[in-house]
Tab-separated table of C-alpha atoms and ligand atoms in Angstrom:
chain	number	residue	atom	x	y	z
M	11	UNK	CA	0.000	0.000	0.000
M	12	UNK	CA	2.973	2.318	0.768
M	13	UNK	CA	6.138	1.973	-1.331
M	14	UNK	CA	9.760	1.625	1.115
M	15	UNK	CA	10.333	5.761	1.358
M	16	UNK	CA	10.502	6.702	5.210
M	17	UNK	CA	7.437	7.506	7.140
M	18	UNK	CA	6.244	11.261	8.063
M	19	UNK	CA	3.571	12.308	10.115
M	20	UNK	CA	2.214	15.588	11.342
M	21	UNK	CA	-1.256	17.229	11.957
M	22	UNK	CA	-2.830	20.277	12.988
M	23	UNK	CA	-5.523	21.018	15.265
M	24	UNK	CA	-9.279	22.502	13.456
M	25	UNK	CA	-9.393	25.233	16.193
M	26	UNK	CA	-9.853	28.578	13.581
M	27	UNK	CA	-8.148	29.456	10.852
M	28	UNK	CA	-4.519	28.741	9.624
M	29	UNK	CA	-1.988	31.306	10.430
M	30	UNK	CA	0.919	33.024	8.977
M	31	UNK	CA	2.474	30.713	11.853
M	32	UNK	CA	0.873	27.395	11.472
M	33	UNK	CA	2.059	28.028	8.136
M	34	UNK	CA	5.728	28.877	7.602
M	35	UNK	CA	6.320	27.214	11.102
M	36	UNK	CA	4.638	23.819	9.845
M	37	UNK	CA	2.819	23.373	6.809
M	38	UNK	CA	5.604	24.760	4.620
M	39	UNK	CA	7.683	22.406	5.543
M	40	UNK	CA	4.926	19.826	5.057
M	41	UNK	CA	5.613	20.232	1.236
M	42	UNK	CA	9.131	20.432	1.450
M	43	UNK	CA	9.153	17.140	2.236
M	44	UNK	CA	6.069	15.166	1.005
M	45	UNK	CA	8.092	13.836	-2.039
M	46	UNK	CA	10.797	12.315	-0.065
M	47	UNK	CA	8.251	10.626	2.509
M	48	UNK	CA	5.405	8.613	2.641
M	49	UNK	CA	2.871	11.218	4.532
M	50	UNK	CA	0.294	11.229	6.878
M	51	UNK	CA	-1.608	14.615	7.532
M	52	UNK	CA	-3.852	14.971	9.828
M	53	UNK	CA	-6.906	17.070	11.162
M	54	UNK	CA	-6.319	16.320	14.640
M	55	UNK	CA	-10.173	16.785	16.015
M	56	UNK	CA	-10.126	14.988	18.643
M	57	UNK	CA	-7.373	17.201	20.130
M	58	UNK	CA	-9.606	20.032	19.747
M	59	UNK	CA	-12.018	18.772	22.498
M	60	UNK	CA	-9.817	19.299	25.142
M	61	UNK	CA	-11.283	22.928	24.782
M	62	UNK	CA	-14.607	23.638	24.695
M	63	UNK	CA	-15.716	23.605	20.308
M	64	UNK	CA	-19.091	24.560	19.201
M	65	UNK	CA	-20.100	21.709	17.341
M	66	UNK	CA	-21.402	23.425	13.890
M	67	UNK	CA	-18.134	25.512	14.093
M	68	UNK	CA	-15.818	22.251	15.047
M	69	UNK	CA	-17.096	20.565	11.868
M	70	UNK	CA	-16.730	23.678	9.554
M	71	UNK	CA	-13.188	24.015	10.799
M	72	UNK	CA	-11.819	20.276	10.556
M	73	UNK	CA	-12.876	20.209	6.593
M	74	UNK	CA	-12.117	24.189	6.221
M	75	UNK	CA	-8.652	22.712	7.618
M	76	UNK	CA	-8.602	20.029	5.231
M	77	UNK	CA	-9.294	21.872	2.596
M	78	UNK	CA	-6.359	24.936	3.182
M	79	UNK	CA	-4.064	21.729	3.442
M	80	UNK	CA	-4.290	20.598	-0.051
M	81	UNK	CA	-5.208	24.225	-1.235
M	82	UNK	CA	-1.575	24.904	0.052
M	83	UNK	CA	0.239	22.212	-2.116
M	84	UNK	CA	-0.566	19.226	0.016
M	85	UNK	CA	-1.228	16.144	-2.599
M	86	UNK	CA	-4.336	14.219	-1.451
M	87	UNK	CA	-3.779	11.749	-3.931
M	88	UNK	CA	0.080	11.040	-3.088
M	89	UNK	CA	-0.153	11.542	0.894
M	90	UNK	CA	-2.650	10.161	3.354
M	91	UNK	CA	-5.038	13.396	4.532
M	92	UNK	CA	-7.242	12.446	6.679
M	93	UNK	CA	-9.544	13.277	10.102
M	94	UNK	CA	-7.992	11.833	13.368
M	95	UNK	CA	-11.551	10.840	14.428
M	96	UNK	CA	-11.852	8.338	11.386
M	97	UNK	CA	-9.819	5.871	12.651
M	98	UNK	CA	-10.412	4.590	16.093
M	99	UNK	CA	-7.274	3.212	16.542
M	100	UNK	CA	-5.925	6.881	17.546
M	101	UNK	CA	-8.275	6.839	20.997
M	102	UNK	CA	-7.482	3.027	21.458
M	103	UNK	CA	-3.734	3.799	21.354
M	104	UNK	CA	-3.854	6.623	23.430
M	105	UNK	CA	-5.376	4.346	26.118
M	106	UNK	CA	-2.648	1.739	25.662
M	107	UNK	CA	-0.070	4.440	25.971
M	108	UNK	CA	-1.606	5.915	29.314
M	109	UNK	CA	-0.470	3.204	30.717
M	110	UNK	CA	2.941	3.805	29.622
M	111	UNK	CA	3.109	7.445	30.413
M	112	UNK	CA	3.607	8.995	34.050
M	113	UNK	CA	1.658	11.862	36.190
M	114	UNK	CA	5.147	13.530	36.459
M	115	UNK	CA	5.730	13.473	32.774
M	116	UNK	CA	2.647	14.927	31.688
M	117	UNK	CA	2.702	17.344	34.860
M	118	UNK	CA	6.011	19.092	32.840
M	119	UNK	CA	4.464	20.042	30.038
M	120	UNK	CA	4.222	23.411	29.242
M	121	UNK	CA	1.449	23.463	26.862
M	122	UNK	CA	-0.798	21.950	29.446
M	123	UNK	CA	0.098	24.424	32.082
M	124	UNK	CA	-0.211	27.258	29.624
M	125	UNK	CA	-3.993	25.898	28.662
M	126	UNK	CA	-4.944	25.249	32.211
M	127	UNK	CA	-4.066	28.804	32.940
M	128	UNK	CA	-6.246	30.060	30.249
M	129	UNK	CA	-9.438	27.982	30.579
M	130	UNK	CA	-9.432	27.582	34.282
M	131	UNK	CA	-12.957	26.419	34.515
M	132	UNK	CA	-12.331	23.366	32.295
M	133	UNK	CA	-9.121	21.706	33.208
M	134	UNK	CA	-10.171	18.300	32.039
M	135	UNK	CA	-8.350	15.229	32.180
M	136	UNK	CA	-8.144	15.124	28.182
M	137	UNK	CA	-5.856	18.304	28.539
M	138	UNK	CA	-3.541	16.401	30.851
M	139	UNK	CA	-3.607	13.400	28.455
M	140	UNK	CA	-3.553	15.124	24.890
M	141	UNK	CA	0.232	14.985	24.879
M	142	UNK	CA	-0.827	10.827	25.031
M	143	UNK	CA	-3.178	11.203	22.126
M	144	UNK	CA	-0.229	12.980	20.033
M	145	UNK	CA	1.891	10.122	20.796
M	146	UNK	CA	-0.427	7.662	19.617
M	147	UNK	CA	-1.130	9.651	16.119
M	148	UNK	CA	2.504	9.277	15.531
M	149	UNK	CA	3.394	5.699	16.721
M	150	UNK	CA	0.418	4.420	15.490
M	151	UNK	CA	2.063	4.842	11.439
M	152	UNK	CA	5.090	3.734	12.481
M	153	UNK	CA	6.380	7.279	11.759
M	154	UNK	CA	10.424	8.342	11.569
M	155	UNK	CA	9.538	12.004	11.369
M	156	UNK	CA	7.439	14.833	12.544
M	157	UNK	CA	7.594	18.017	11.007
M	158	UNK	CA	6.169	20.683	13.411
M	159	UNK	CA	6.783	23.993	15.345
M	160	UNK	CA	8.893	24.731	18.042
M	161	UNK	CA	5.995	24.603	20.244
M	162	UNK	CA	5.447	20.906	19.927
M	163	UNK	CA	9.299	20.027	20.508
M	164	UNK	CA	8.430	18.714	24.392
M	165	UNK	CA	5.347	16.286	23.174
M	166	UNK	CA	7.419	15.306	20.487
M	167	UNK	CA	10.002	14.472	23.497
M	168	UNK	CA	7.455	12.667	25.221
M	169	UNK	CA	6.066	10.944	22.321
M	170	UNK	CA	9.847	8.965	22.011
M	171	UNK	CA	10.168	8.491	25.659
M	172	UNK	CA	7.105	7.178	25.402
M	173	UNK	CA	7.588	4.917	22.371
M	174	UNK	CA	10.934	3.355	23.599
M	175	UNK	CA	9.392	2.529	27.549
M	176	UNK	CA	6.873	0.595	25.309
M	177	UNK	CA	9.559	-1.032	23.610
M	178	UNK	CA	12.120	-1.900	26.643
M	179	UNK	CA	8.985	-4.067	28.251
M	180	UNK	CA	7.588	-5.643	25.199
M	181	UNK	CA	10.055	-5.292	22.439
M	182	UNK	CA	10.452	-3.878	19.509
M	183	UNK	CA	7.004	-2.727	18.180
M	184	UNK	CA	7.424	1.567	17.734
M	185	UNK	CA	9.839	3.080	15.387
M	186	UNK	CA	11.192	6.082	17.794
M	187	UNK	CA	10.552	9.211	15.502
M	188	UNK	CA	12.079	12.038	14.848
M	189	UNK	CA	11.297	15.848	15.720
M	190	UNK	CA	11.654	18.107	12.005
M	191	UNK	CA	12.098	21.492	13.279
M	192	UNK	CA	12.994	23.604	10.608
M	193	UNK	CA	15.473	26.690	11.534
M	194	UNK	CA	14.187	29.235	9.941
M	195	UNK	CA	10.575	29.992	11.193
M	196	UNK	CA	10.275	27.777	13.679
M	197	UNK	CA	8.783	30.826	16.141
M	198	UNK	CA	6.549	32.882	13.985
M	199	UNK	CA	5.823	35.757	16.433
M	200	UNK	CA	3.087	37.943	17.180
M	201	UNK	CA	2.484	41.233	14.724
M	202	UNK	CA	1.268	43.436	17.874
M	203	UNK	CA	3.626	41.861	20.528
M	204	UNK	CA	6.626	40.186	19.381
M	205	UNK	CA	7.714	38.462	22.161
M	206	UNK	CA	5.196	36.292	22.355
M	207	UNK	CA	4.242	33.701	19.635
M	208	UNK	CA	1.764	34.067	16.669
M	209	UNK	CA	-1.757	32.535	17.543
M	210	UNK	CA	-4.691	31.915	15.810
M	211	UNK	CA	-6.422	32.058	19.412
M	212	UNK	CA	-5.176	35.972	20.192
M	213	UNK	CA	-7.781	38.335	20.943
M	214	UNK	CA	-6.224	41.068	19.227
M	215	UNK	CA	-6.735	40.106	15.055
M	216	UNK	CA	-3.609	41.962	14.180
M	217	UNK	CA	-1.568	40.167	16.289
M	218	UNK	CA	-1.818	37.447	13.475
M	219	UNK	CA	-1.991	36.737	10.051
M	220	UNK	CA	-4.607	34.128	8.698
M	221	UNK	CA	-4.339	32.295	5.347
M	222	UNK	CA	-7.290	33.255	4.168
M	223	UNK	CA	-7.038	37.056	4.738
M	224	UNK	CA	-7.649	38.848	2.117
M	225	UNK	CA	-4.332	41.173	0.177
M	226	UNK	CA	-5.090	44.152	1.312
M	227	UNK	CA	-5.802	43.079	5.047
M	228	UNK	CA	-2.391	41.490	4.753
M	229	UNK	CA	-0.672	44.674	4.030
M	230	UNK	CA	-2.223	46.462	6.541
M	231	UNK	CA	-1.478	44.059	9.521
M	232	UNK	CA	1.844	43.997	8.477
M	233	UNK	CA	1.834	48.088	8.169
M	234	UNK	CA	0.811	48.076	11.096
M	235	UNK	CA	3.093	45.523	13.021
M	236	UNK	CA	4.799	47.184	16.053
M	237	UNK	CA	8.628	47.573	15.656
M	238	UNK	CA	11.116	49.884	17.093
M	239	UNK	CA	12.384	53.418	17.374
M	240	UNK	CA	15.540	53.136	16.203
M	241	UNK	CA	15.721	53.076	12.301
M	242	UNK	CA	17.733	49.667	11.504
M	243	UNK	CA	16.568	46.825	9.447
M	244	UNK	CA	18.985	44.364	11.472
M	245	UNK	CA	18.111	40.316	13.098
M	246	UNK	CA	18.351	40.901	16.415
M	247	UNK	CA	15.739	38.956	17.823
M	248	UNK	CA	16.782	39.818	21.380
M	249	UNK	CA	17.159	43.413	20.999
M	250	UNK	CA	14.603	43.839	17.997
M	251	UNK	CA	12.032	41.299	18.017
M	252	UNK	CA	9.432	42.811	15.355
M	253	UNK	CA	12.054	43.663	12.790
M	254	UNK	CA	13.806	39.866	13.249
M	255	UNK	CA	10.115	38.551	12.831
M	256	UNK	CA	9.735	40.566	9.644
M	257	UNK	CA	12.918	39.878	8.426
M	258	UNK	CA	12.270	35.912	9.114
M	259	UNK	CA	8.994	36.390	7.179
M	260	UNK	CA	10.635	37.743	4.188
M	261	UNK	CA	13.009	35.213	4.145
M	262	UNK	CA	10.389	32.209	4.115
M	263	UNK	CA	8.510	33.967	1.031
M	264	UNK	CA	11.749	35.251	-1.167
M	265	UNK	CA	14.105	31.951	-0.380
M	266	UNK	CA	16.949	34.766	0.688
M	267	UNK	CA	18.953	34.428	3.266
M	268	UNK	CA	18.623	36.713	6.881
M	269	UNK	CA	22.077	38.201	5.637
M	270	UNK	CA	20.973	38.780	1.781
M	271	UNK	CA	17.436	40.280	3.351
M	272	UNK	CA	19.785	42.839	5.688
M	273	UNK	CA	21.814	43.724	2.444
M	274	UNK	CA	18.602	44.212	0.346
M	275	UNK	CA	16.853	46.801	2.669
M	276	UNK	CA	19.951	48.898	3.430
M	277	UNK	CA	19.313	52.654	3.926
M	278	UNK	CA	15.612	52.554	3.753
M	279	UNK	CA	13.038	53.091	6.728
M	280	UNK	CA	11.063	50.628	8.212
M	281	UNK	CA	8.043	51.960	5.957
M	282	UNK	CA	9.298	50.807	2.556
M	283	UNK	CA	10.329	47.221	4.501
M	284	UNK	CA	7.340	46.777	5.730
M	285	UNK	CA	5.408	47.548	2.325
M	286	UNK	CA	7.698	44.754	0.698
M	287	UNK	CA	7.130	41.890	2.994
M	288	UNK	CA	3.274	42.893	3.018
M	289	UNK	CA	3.867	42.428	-0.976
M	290	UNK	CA	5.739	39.226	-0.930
M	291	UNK	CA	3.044	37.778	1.901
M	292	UNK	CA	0.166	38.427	-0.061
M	293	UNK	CA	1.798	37.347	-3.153
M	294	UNK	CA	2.689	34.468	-1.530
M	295	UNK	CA	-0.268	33.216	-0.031
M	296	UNK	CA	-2.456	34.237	-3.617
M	297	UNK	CA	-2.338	30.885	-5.222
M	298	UNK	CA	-3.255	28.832	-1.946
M	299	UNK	CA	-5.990	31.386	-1.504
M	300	UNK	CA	-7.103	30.696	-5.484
M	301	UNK	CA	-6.672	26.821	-4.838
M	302	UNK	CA	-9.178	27.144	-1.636
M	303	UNK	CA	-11.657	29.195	-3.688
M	304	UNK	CA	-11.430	26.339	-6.624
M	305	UNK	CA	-11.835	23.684	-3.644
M	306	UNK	CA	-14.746	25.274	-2.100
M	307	UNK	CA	-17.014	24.886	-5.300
M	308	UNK	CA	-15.794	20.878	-5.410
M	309	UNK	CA	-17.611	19.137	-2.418
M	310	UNK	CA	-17.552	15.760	-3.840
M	311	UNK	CA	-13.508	15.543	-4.886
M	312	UNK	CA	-13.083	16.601	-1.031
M	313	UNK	CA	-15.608	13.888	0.252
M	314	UNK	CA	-14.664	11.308	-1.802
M	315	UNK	CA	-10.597	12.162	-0.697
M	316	UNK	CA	-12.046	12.211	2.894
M	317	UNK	CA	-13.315	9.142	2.598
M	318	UNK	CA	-10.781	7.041	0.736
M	319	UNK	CA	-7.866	8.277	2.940
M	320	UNK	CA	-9.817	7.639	6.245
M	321	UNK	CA	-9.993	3.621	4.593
M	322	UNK	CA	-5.881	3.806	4.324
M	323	UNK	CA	-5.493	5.345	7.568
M	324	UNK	CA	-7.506	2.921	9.311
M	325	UNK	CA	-5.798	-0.133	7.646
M	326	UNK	CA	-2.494	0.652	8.686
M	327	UNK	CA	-3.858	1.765	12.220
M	328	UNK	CA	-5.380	-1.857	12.681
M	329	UNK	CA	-2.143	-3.356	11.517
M	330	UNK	CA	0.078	-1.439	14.148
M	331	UNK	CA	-2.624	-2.256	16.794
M	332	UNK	CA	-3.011	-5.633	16.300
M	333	UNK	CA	0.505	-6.052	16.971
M	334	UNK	CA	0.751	-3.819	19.933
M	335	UNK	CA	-2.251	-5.584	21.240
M	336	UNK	CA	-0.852	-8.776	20.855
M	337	UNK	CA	2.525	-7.782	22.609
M	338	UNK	CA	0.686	-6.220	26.171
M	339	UNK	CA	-1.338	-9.616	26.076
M	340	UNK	CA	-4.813	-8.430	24.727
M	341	UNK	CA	-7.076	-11.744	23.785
M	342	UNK	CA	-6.884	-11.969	19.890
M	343	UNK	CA	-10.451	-11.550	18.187
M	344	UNK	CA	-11.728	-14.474	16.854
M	345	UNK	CA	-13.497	-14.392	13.827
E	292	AMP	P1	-1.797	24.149	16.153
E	292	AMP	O1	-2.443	25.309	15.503
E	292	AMP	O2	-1.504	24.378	17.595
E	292	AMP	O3	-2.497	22.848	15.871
E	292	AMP	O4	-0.376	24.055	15.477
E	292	AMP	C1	-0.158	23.435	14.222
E	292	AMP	C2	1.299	23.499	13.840
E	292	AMP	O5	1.715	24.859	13.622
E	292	AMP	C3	2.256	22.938	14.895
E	292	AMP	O6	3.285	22.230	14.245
E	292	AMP	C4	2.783	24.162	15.566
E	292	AMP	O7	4.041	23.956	16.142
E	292	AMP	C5	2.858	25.161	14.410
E	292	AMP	N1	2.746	26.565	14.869
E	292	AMP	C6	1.688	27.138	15.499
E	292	AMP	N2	1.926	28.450	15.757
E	292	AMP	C7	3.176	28.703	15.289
E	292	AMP	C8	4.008	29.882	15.246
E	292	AMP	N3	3.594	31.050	15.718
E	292	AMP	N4	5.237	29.769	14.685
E	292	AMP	C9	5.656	28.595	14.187
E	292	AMP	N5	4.924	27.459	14.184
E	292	AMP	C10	3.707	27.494	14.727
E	293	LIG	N1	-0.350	18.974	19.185
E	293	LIG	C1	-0.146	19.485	17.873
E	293	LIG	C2	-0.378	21.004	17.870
E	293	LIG	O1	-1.089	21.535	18.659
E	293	LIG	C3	-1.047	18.854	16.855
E	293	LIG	C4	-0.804	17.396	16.724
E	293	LIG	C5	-1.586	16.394	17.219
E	293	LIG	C6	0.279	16.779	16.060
E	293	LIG	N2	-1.066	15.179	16.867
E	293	LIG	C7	0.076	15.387	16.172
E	293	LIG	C8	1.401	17.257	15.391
E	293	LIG	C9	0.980	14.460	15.640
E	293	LIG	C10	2.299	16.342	14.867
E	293	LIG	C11	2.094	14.952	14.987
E	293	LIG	O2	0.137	21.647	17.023
């Protein structure tokens, strides 16, 4: 079903829409590197529950996700796209792997401690265990490596704890995979406060930059993205964060270098900068925003892909779990 190339895996979660972030700090990469790999990509809804979703909205979002994947470059036909809650294998691992997985480890993670903070009234227990659920998306494939953004470099830590405890007390059943965090990118910060990191979730809507916005919204969050007072187009991320996150945007859109960016913009003011990378973004994103617009009008291409992809998915799921099941002493079913 899957010819010998290495295995990739990676997913995002159908919270909102994409952003600038999700995008140059994951996705991008994503197509780097679906040719060289066999690839899984994932709408990870179940992850979503751990907050509060309405329903309507979840639903909208998973295939609106979906869609913005392949609109982006993602081949549906080559690479295994699929929704998480498809294949029951994900929640069935995750409960294996619980068992594998310690209070103290989970208790470390940042994410969770950040999310607690923010919705206090609903620290559930799917919160403390969704680093679990990751790790079961990605040993469940078999995968050698996970492209994602800094963010996710302590699950992914987890994840291959996780995967070799499992195989020092049974034996070899998970491949331990490997993190992809790309160097350029990795951090796509805030527009409004630089320090902090880009997120679909901020309150403030130029803080980030979604996929979908239209050109001339682009060039005005970006016109308006808050800098410094001195008058120096420099990387400095310590000293000036706004103008190293600009400067790291450009980058990801022209393919030049942080040095060949510094050389381009020398003697001009931070006004004609930031009217070029508001160009080159919304240049950049116009034929994923085309492809979407195309892939809006073609509801049964996208069903049919969600449905034939969901059948691989599950096949190799079963595959890995019947093994794993096997090894921890589950009965066998018999038919
Ligand atoms: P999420 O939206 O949390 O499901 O994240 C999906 C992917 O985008 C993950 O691989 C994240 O690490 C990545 N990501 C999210 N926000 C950013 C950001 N501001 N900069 C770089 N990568 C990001
Ligand atoms: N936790 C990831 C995030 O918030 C999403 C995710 C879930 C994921 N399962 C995954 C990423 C497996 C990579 C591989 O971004």
């Amino acid at each position: 079903m899957m010819s010998d190339k290495k295995i990739l895996y990676s997913g995002m979660q159908p919270t909102g829409q994409l952003t600038l972030g999700n995008y140059l700090g994951a996705l991008k990469n994503w197509l780097l590197l679906q040719e060289e790999y066999n690839c899984l990509f994932s709408v990870v809804d179940l992850h979503s529950l751990t907050v509060r979703q309405k329903p309507a909205d979840l639903r909208k979002n998973a295939r609106n996700l979906l869609m913005q994947y392949i609109a982006a470059g993602i081949d549906p036909e080559e690479n295994i796209v699929y929704y998480q809650s498809h294949v029951s294998g994900h929640a069935e691992l995750a409960w294996i792997l619980n068992c594998y997985t310690h209070l103290g480890e989970l208790n470390r993670m940042t994410q969770f401690k950040e999310k607690s903070a923010k919705h206090e009234s609903n620290i559930n227990a799917g919160l403390f265990t969704y680093p679990v659920l990751m790790a079961a998306d990605i040993l469940l494939f078999n995968t050698d490596l996970v492209p994602v953004g800094h963010d996710q470099k302590q699950h992914l830590e987890l994840a291959r704890d996780i995967a070799s405890r499992f195989n020092n007390a049974n034996g070899d059943v998970f491949t331990v995979p490997d993190p992809y965090i790309a160097k350029v990118a990795a951090r796509v910060m805030s527009l409004q406060e630089p320090t902090k990191k880009m997120s679909k979730s901020d309150e403030n809507p130029n803080a980030y930059i979604l996929l979908l916005d239209e050109p001339n919204v682009i060039r005005n969050k970006i016109k308006r993205a808050v800098t410094d007072s001195d008058a120096e187009i420099r990387f400095d991320r310590g000293n000036k964060a706004g103008i190293s996150n600009l400067i790291e945007i450009y980058s990801c859109f022209t393919g030049m270098t942080m040095d060949e960016v510094q050389s381009h913009f020398e003697g001009k003011g931070y006004g004609d900068f930031k009217k070029e990378v508001g160009d080159v973004v919304a240049e950049g994103l116009r034929p994923l925003q085309e492809r979407y617009k195309e892939l809006q009008k073609n509801k049964d291409y996208i069903d049919q892909i969600i449905k034939k992809n969901g059948e691989t998915a599950n096949y190799l799921a079963q595959k890995t779990l019947r093994k794993v099941k096997k090894k921890v002493g589950l009965p066998e079913l018999v038919r």
